[in-house]
mmCIF file of C-alpha atoms in Angstrom:
data_model
loop_
_atom_site.group_PDB
_atom_site.id
_atom_site.type_symbol
_atom_site.label_atom_id
_atom_site.label_comp_id
_atom_site.label_asym_id
_atom_site.label_seq_id
_atom_site.Cartn_x
_atom_site.Cartn_y
_atom_site.Cartn_z
ATOM 1 C CA MET O 1 20.119 34.002 50.549
ATOM 2 C CA THR O 2 18.689 36.081 53.398
ATOM 3 C CA ILE O 3 15.926 33.491 53.968
ATOM 4 C CA ALA O 4 18.538 30.734 54.118
ATOM 5 C CA ASN O 5 20.587 32.809 56.536
ATOM 6 C CA GLU O 6 17.608 33.405 58.821
ATOM 7 C CA ARG O 7 17.017 29.662 58.858
ATOM 8 C CA ALA O 8 20.666 29.155 59.831
ATOM 9 C CA TRP O 9 20.289 31.687 62.665
ATOM 10 C CA ARG O 10 17.170 29.985 63.984
ATOM 11 C CA GLU O 11 18.920 26.631 63.850
ATOM 12 C CA LEU O 12 21.879 28.242 65.718
ATOM 13 C CA ASP O 13 24.126 27.103 62.884
ATOM 14 C CA PHE O 14 26.812 29.792 62.866
ATOM 15 C CA ARG O 15 29.037 27.832 60.497
ATOM 16 C CA LYS O 16 26.253 27.644 57.918
ATOM 17 C CA SER O 17 25.661 31.370 58.254
ATOM 18 C CA LEU O 18 29.365 32.004 57.779
ATOM 19 C CA GLU O 19 29.363 29.897 54.594
ATOM 20 C CA LEU O 20 26.310 31.743 53.274
ATOM 21 C CA PHE O 21 27.860 35.167 53.836
ATOM 22 C CA ARG O 22 31.128 34.063 52.217
ATOM 23 C CA GLU O 23 29.135 32.928 49.206
ATOM 24 C CA MET O 24 27.172 36.177 49.247
ATOM 25 C CA ARG O 25 30.412 38.156 49.266
ATOM 26 C CA GLU O 26 31.672 36.345 46.161
ATOM 27 C CA VAL O 27 28.462 36.995 44.269
ATOM 28 C CA THR O 28 28.289 40.634 45.395
ATOM 29 C CA ALA O 29 31.917 41.300 44.452
ATOM 30 C CA GLU O 30 31.268 39.877 40.974
ATOM 31 C CA ARG O 31 28.287 42.209 40.582
ATOM 32 C CA SER O 32 30.051 45.315 41.833
ATOM 33 C CA ASP O 33 28.250 47.445 39.243
ATOM 34 C CA GLU O 34 24.835 46.479 40.682
ATOM 35 C CA VAL O 35 23.118 47.888 43.762
ATOM 36 C CA CYS O 36 22.694 45.092 46.313
ATOM 37 C CA TYR O 37 20.859 44.872 49.627
ATOM 38 C CA PHE O 38 24.258 44.329 51.306
ATOM 39 C CA ASP O 39 27.385 45.659 49.634
ATOM 40 C CA VAL O 40 30.857 44.155 50.095
ATOM 41 C CA SER O 41 31.699 46.522 52.973
ATOM 42 C CA GLN O 42 28.581 45.474 54.872
ATOM 43 C CA ILE O 43 29.250 41.778 54.258
ATOM 44 C CA ASP O 44 32.878 42.099 55.375
ATOM 45 C CA TYR O 45 31.668 43.814 58.534
ATOM 46 C CA ILE O 46 29.360 40.865 59.272
ATOM 47 C CA LEU O 47 31.946 38.250 58.295
ATOM 48 C CA ARG O 48 34.452 39.657 60.771
ATOM 49 C CA ASP O 49 32.092 38.829 63.646
ATOM 50 C CA LEU O 50 30.959 35.475 62.275
ATOM 51 C CA GLU O 51 34.591 34.414 61.916
ATOM 52 C CA ARG O 52 35.213 35.503 65.487
ATOM 53 C CA ILE O 53 32.421 33.175 66.662
ATOM 54 C CA GLU O 54 33.806 30.331 64.552
ATOM 55 C CA GLU O 55 37.262 30.750 66.117
ATOM 56 C CA SER O 56 36.046 31.301 69.682
ATOM 57 C CA SER O 57 36.146 28.973 72.686
ATOM 58 C CA PRO O 58 33.249 26.616 73.551
ATOM 59 C CA GLU O 59 32.303 29.014 76.377
ATOM 60 C CA GLN O 60 32.122 31.959 73.964
ATOM 61 C CA LYS O 61 30.078 29.885 71.539
ATOM 62 C CA GLN O 62 27.589 29.165 74.316
ATOM 63 C CA LEU O 63 27.333 32.900 74.945
ATOM 64 C CA ALA O 64 26.745 33.370 71.218
ATOM 65 C CA VAL O 65 23.882 30.848 71.332
ATOM 66 C CA ARG O 66 22.292 32.768 74.200
ATOM 67 C CA TRP O 67 22.810 36.043 72.339
ATOM 68 C CA ILE O 68 21.107 34.860 69.153
ATOM 69 C CA LYS O 69 18.200 33.312 71.092
ATOM 70 C CA GLU O 70 17.551 36.585 72.911
ATOM 71 C CA MET O 71 17.829 38.577 69.696
ATOM 72 C CA LEU O 72 15.380 36.307 67.843
ATOM 73 C CA LYS O 73 12.912 36.296 70.741
ATOM 74 C CA GLY O 74 13.017 40.083 70.852
ATOM 75 C CA ALA O 75 12.547 40.293 67.077
ATOM 76 C CA ASP O 76 9.537 37.949 67.118
ATOM 77 C CA LEU O 77 7.851 39.932 69.894
ATOM 78 C CA TYR O 78 8.648 43.216 68.165
ATOM 79 C CA GLU O 79 7.106 42.006 64.904
ATOM 80 C CA SER O 80 3.995 41.016 66.872
ATOM 81 C CA GLY O 81 3.714 44.547 68.266
ATOM 82 C CA LYS O 82 4.627 43.422 71.804
ATOM 83 C CA TYR O 83 7.247 46.115 72.255
ATOM 84 C CA GLN O 84 7.359 46.149 76.046
ATOM 85 C CA GLU O 85 7.773 42.376 76.136
ATOM 86 C CA ALA O 86 10.500 42.526 73.483
ATOM 87 C CA LEU O 87 12.588 45.061 75.408
ATOM 88 C CA PRO O 88 14.211 42.773 78.029
ATOM 89 C CA HIS O 89 15.204 40.332 75.280
ATOM 90 C CA TYR O 90 16.757 43.082 73.180
ATOM 91 C CA ARG O 91 18.581 44.449 76.224
ATOM 92 C CA ASP O 92 19.895 40.975 77.067
ATOM 93 C CA SER O 93 21.009 40.457 73.475
ATOM 94 C CA LEU O 94 22.946 43.735 73.623
ATOM 95 C CA GLU O 95 24.594 42.800 76.911
ATOM 96 C CA LEU O 96 25.603 39.402 75.526
ATOM 97 C CA ALA O 97 26.878 40.908 72.270
ATOM 98 C CA LEU O 98 29.105 43.254 74.272
ATOM 99 C CA ALA O 99 30.449 40.243 76.199
ATOM 100 C CA ILE O 100 31.304 38.386 72.980
ATOM 101 C CA PHE O 101 32.405 41.094 70.566
ATOM 102 C CA ASP O 102 34.140 44.461 70.727
ATOM 103 C CA GLN O 103 32.239 47.761 71.010
ATOM 104 C CA ASP O 104 32.487 48.436 67.274
ATOM 105 C CA SER O 105 31.225 44.997 66.265
ATOM 106 C CA CYS O 106 28.515 44.674 63.632
ATOM 107 C CA PHE O 107 26.377 42.658 66.002
ATOM 108 C CA VAL O 108 26.771 45.172 68.844
ATOM 109 C CA VAL O 109 25.710 47.963 66.484
ATOM 110 C CA ASP O 110 22.790 45.828 65.319
ATOM 111 C CA ALA O 111 21.730 45.126 68.928
ATOM 112 C CA GLN O 112 21.940 48.844 69.716
ATOM 113 C CA HIS O 113 19.766 49.632 66.703
ATOM 114 C CA ASN O 114 17.202 46.937 67.549
ATOM 115 C CA THR O 115 16.920 48.113 71.152
ATOM 116 C CA ALA O 116 16.638 51.760 70.074
ATOM 117 C CA SER O 117 13.873 50.845 67.581
ATOM 118 C CA ASP O 118 11.958 49.023 70.294
ATOM 119 C CA LEU O 119 12.372 51.926 72.729
ATOM 120 C CA LEU O 120 11.000 54.242 70.035
ATOM 121 C CA ALA O 121 7.949 52.007 69.589
ATOM 122 C CA ILE O 122 7.201 51.984 73.333
ATOM 123 C CA GLU O 123 6.345 55.711 73.115
ATOM 124 C CA ALA O 124 7.647 57.002 76.464
ATOM 125 C CA PRO O 125 10.008 59.993 77.034
ATOM 126 C CA LYS O 126 12.468 58.125 79.260
ATOM 127 C CA GLU O 127 12.735 55.296 76.743
ATOM 128 C CA ARG O 128 13.364 57.775 73.928
ATOM 129 C CA GLU O 129 16.361 59.211 75.790
ATOM 130 C CA GLU O 130 17.839 55.732 76.117
ATOM 131 C CA GLY O 131 17.058 55.033 72.471
ATOM 132 C CA VAL O 132 18.857 58.187 71.307
ATOM 133 C CA ALA O 133 21.928 57.265 73.384
ATOM 134 C CA LEU O 134 22.045 53.780 71.847
ATOM 135 C CA ALA O 135 21.526 55.024 68.291
ATOM 136 C CA LEU O 136 24.216 57.689 68.723
ATOM 137 C CA ALA O 137 26.640 55.066 70.057
ATOM 138 C CA ALA O 138 25.930 52.838 67.063
ATOM 139 C CA ARG O 139 26.399 55.735 64.645
ATOM 140 C CA ALA O 140 29.677 56.749 66.302
ATOM 141 C CA SER O 141 31.018 53.199 65.958
ATOM 142 C CA LEU O 142 30.227 53.127 62.258
ATOM 143 C CA GLU O 143 31.709 56.581 61.680
ATOM 144 C CA LYS O 144 34.900 55.633 63.520
ATOM 145 C CA GLN O 145 35.287 52.712 61.101
ATOM 146 C CA GLN O 146 34.352 54.909 58.113
ATOM 147 C CA LEU O 147 31.380 52.668 57.392
ATOM 148 C CA THR O 148 29.080 55.522 56.431
ATOM 149 C CA LYS O 149 27.823 54.142 53.121
ATOM 150 C CA ILE O 150 26.432 50.818 54.298
ATOM 151 C CA PHE O 151 22.973 49.550 55.160
ATOM 152 C CA SER O 152 23.693 49.629 58.922
ATOM 153 C CA TYR O 153 24.468 53.348 58.820
ATOM 154 C CA ARG O 154 21.256 54.033 56.924
ATOM 155 C CA LYS O 155 19.026 52.222 59.383
ATOM 156 C CA VAL O 156 20.732 53.773 62.439
ATOM 157 C CA ASN O 157 20.145 57.278 61.051
ATOM 158 C CA ASN O 158 16.572 56.337 60.201
ATOM 159 C CA VAL O 159 15.726 55.409 63.790
ATOM 160 C CA LEU O 160 17.708 58.364 65.157
ATOM 161 C CA SER O 161 15.705 60.754 62.979
ATOM 162 C CA ARG O 162 12.445 59.317 64.311
ATOM 163 C CA LEU O 163 13.598 59.379 67.937
ATOM 164 C CA TYR O 164 14.649 63.027 67.711
ATOM 165 C CA TYR O 165 11.358 63.892 65.990
ATOM 166 C CA LYS O 166 9.407 62.373 68.882
ATOM 167 C CA GLN O 167 11.466 64.563 71.240
ATOM 168 C CA GLU O 168 10.606 67.621 69.114
ATOM 169 C CA LYS O 169 14.314 68.112 68.369
ATOM 170 C CA TYR O 170 13.664 68.999 64.762
ATOM 171 C CA ALA O 171 17.166 70.200 63.794
ATOM 172 C CA GLU O 172 18.706 66.961 65.067
ATOM 173 C CA SER O 173 15.994 64.888 63.390
ATOM 174 C CA LEU O 174 16.611 66.743 60.140
ATOM 175 C CA GLU O 175 20.348 66.061 60.240
ATOM 176 C CA ALA O 176 19.851 62.301 60.682
ATOM 177 C CA GLY O 177 16.978 62.222 58.198
ATOM 178 C CA ARG O 178 19.030 63.863 55.477
ATOM 179 C CA ILE O 179 21.752 61.249 55.916
ATOM 180 C CA ALA O 180 19.234 58.408 55.745
ATOM 181 C CA ILE O 181 17.511 59.827 52.658
ATOM 182 C CA SER O 182 20.810 60.265 50.803
ATOM 183 C CA LEU O 183 21.645 56.609 51.485
ATOM 184 C CA TYR O 184 18.208 55.358 50.398
ATOM 185 C CA LYS O 185 18.831 57.165 47.106
ATOM 186 C CA GLU O 186 22.385 55.868 46.823
ATOM 187 C CA HIS O 187 21.157 52.318 47.516
ATOM 188 C CA LYS O 188 18.277 52.713 45.025
ATOM 189 C CA ALA O 189 15.889 51.902 47.877
ATOM 190 C CA GLU O 190 13.323 54.703 47.485
ATOM 191 C CA GLY O 191 10.583 52.121 46.989
ATOM 192 C CA LEU O 192 10.822 50.906 50.590
ATOM 193 C CA PRO O 193 8.129 52.034 53.055
ATOM 194 C CA ASP O 194 10.789 53.180 55.531
ATOM 195 C CA TYR O 195 12.030 55.673 52.956
ATOM 196 C CA ALA O 196 8.570 57.249 52.723
ATOM 197 C CA LEU O 197 8.406 57.421 56.527
ATOM 198 C CA VAL O 198 11.741 59.165 57.039
ATOM 199 C CA ALA O 199 11.103 61.455 54.053
ATOM 200 C CA GLY O 200 7.789 62.574 55.558
ATOM 201 C CA ILE O 201 9.404 63.290 58.911
ATOM 202 C CA THR O 202 12.272 65.147 57.232
ATOM 203 C CA ALA O 203 9.853 67.239 55.151
ATOM 204 C CA GLU O 204 7.977 68.213 58.322
ATOM 205 C CA CYS O 205 11.206 69.132 60.145
ATOM 206 C CA LEU O 206 12.265 71.283 57.198
ATOM 207 C CA LEU O 207 8.935 73.090 57.259
ATOM 208 C CA ARG O 208 9.068 73.640 61.016
ATOM 209 C CA LEU O 209 12.575 75.059 60.650
ATOM 210 C CA GLY O 210 11.484 77.524 57.957
ATOM 211 C CA LYS O 211 13.116 75.661 55.057
ATOM 212 C CA THR O 212 9.884 75.685 53.074
ATOM 213 C CA GLU O 213 11.189 75.218 49.540
ATOM 214 C CA GLU O 214 13.418 72.345 50.624
ATOM 215 C CA SER O 215 10.460 70.796 52.453
ATOM 216 C CA LEU O 216 8.386 70.999 49.282
ATOM 217 C CA GLU O 217 11.116 69.360 47.222
ATOM 218 C CA CYS O 218 11.598 66.611 49.827
ATOM 219 C CA SER O 219 7.896 65.687 49.927
ATOM 220 C CA ARG O 220 7.455 66.032 46.155
ATOM 221 C CA SER O 221 10.471 63.806 45.456
ATOM 222 C CA ALA O 222 9.227 61.116 47.840
ATOM 223 C CA LEU O 223 5.702 61.258 46.395
ATOM 224 C CA ASN O 224 7.175 60.791 42.917
ATOM 225 C CA ASP O 225 8.596 57.499 44.182
ATOM 226 C CA ASN O 226 4.991 56.318 44.625
ATOM 227 C CA PRO O 227 4.743 55.444 48.341
ATOM 228 C CA PRO O 228 2.065 52.886 49.354
ATOM 229 C CA ARG O 229 -1.534 53.889 48.595
ATOM 230 C CA SER O 230 -3.081 51.136 50.696
ATOM 231 C CA GLY O 231 -2.278 48.839 53.588
ATOM 232 C CA ARG O 232 -0.404 49.420 56.824
ATOM 233 C CA PHE O 233 2.206 51.753 55.275
ATOM 234 C CA ALA O 234 -0.279 54.042 53.489
ATOM 235 C CA PRO O 235 -0.208 56.593 56.380
ATOM 236 C CA TYR O 236 3.326 57.426 55.224
ATOM 237 C CA ARG O 237 1.804 58.646 51.948
ATOM 238 C CA ILE O 238 -0.718 60.731 53.883
ATOM 239 C CA ARG O 239 2.072 62.422 55.847
ATOM 240 C CA LEU O 240 3.932 63.243 52.622
ATOM 241 C CA LEU O 241 0.795 64.681 51.031
ATOM 242 C CA GLN O 242 0.162 66.730 54.158
ATOM 243 C CA GLN O 243 3.681 68.220 54.143
ATOM 244 C CA TYR O 244 3.430 68.807 50.400
ATOM 245 C CA VAL O 245 0.222 70.887 50.647
ATOM 246 C CA ARG O 246 1.464 72.795 53.690
ATOM 247 C CA ALA O 247 4.660 73.792 51.895
ATOM 248 C CA LYS O 248 2.732 74.734 48.734
ATOM 249 C CA ILE O 249 0.302 76.900 50.701
ATOM 250 C CA ALA O 250 3.138 78.560 52.633
ATOM 251 C CA LEU O 251 4.722 79.465 49.281
ATOM 252 C CA ASN O 252 1.390 80.749 47.874
ATOM 253 C CA ASP O 253 1.621 78.107 45.175
ATOM 254 C CA PHE O 254 -1.826 76.538 44.958
ATOM 255 C CA GLU O 255 -1.352 74.336 41.905
ATOM 256 C CA LYS O 256 -2.296 70.705 42.692
ATOM 257 C CA VAL O 257 -3.108 71.582 46.335
ATOM 258 C CA ASP O 258 -6.809 70.767 45.960
ATOM 259 C CA LEU O 259 -6.040 67.484 44.208
ATOM 260 C CA SER O 260 -3.492 66.548 46.888
ATOM 261 C CA PHE O 261 -6.013 67.208 49.657
ATOM 262 C CA GLN O 262 -8.517 64.967 47.855
ATOM 263 C CA GLN O 263 -5.908 62.197 47.582
ATOM 264 C CA MET O 264 -5.123 62.557 51.280
ATOM 265 C CA LEU O 265 -8.787 62.130 52.249
ATOM 266 C CA LEU O 266 -9.230 59.213 49.861
ATOM 267 C CA VAL O 267 -6.284 57.301 51.318
ATOM 268 C CA ALA O 268 -7.283 58.103 54.921
ATOM 269 C CA ASP O 269 -10.858 56.934 54.341
ATOM 270 C CA SER O 270 -9.648 53.718 52.722
ATOM 271 C CA LEU O 271 -7.797 52.843 55.950
ATOM 272 C CA ILE O 272 -10.842 52.739 58.222
ATOM 273 C CA TRP O 273 -10.649 48.935 58.259
ATOM 274 C CA LEU O 274 -7.071 49.209 59.563
ATOM 275 C CA GLY O 275 -8.170 51.492 62.387
ATOM 276 C CA TYR O 276 -6.970 54.808 60.967
ATOM 277 C CA PRO O 277 -7.964 57.311 63.684
ATOM 278 C CA THR O 278 -11.266 59.105 63.213
ATOM 279 C CA GLU O 279 -9.803 62.264 64.728
ATOM 280 C CA LEU O 280 -7.155 62.353 62.001
ATOM 281 C CA ARG O 281 -9.761 61.929 59.258
ATOM 282 C CA ILE O 282 -11.544 64.932 60.761
ATOM 283 C CA GLU O 283 -8.323 66.942 61.132
ATOM 284 C CA HIS O 284 -7.405 66.351 57.477
ATOM 285 C CA ARG O 285 -10.818 67.655 56.412
ATOM 286 C CA GLU O 286 -10.593 70.666 58.733
ATOM 287 C CA GLU O 287 -7.251 71.580 57.175
ATOM 288 C CA TYR O 288 -8.748 71.176 53.696
ATOM 289 C CA LEU O 289 -11.752 73.256 54.781
ATOM 290 C CA LYS O 290 -9.487 76.115 55.870
ATOM 291 C CA PHE O 291 -7.816 76.062 52.456
ATOM 292 C CA LEU O 292 -11.166 76.034 50.630
ATOM 293 C CA HIS O 293 -12.376 79.047 52.624
ATOM 294 C CA SER O 294 -9.159 80.908 51.772
ATOM 295 C CA GLN O 295 -9.845 80.249 48.090
ATOM 296 C CA GLY O 296 -13.517 81.232 48.250
ATOM 297 C CA GLU O 297 -14.617 77.683 47.318
ATOM 298 C CA THR O 298 -17.902 77.946 49.210
ATOM 299 C CA LYS O 299 -19.767 75.025 47.667
ATOM 300 C CA ARG O 300 -16.901 72.562 48.120
ATOM 301 C CA ALA O 301 -16.361 73.877 51.655
ATOM 302 C CA GLU O 302 -19.993 73.088 52.483
ATOM 303 C CA GLU O 303 -19.544 69.533 51.198
ATOM 304 C CA ILE O 304 -16.440 68.984 53.347
ATOM 305 C CA GLN O 305 -18.173 70.489 56.380
ATOM 306 C CA ALA O 306 -21.030 68.041 55.858
ATOM 307 C CA GLU O 307 -18.542 65.163 55.709
ATOM 308 C CA ILE O 308 -16.998 66.321 58.990
ATOM 309 C CA GLU O 309 -20.379 66.400 60.674
ATOM 310 C CA GLU O 310 -21.235 62.962 59.307
ATOM 311 C CA ILE O 311 -17.986 61.443 60.577
ATOM 312 C CA LYS O 312 -18.485 63.033 63.998
ATOM 313 C CA ALA O 313 -22.051 61.738 64.184
ATOM 314 C CA LYS O 314 -20.991 58.207 63.295
ATOM 315 C CA SER O 315 -18.170 58.238 65.821
ATOM 316 C CA THR O 316 -20.337 59.482 68.713
ATOM 317 C CA PRO O 317 -21.743 56.573 70.728
ATOM 318 C CA GLN O 318 -25.516 56.473 70.514
ATOM 319 C CA LYS O 319 -27.471 56.468 73.782
ATOM 320 C CA SER O 320 -29.077 53.108 74.348
ATOM 321 C CA ARG O 321 -32.877 53.103 74.346
ATOM 322 C CA TYR O 322 -32.633 50.884 77.394
ATOM 323 C CA SER O 323 -30.574 53.379 79.407
ATOM 324 C CA ASP O 324 -32.008 55.857 81.917
#
């Protein structure tokens, strides 16, 4: 259904999209006991805006065509990692959405979220401030409509948690992260990579704020959901393992710490082909080394020290025999 709907969007066929969502609502309502990607409340929220397009004037429909084109262009660039190039398209899509719909519209909230996500990816302080403002506006709209159990609310809190984390506002990041995590669990979506990401950030915020036992439980719970061991999302597993061992050590509970450090190094080393930073591979080993010294594990410490030296040697550019 979602693939068919994306095709309808790309063909600028709003009527087809409306029909698909009406059909989706029927099916979802019949399966009310099942957890679905979109629940009835989310679908109704989308249908309200699609019906508004269907009933609008030709001029408004032309604006809607421009809006969807800008949104899709931004999304394609974002998926390609061209975040700076995506930004003007996302901003234009938000401006057009505001011209077509009301402030609390599903598509305005979605445009605010998309723009905030792109601003987060750009990695600049000024952009993060704008991203936080947009995410907060989207969250406020959903709360005003009491739509705090739907997919849109989950993803807005996810990006807000990450934006606040980048600003080192750990209490604010924690608050948004907790909301997102509770909704991932409610939606039975703990298997998604984004869940592992926000759980790792939340565990770190808890630890930084002195909530060590809660941090341990957060990282342990997320690790039990088996986050990716390989591929582009595997760093989320590394972060969870890192927060897990830090919380365990802070609580003087050393069971499974050594094994968790070994898993962390194994995953990090397996990601060399994806460009996992050498400095992080070294940092993980230095943290493990500190733990081994504290436990009097001299032989293992020597092995890890040798690995550190080997990685450093391989990452240092060799002087050319043709240079002066």
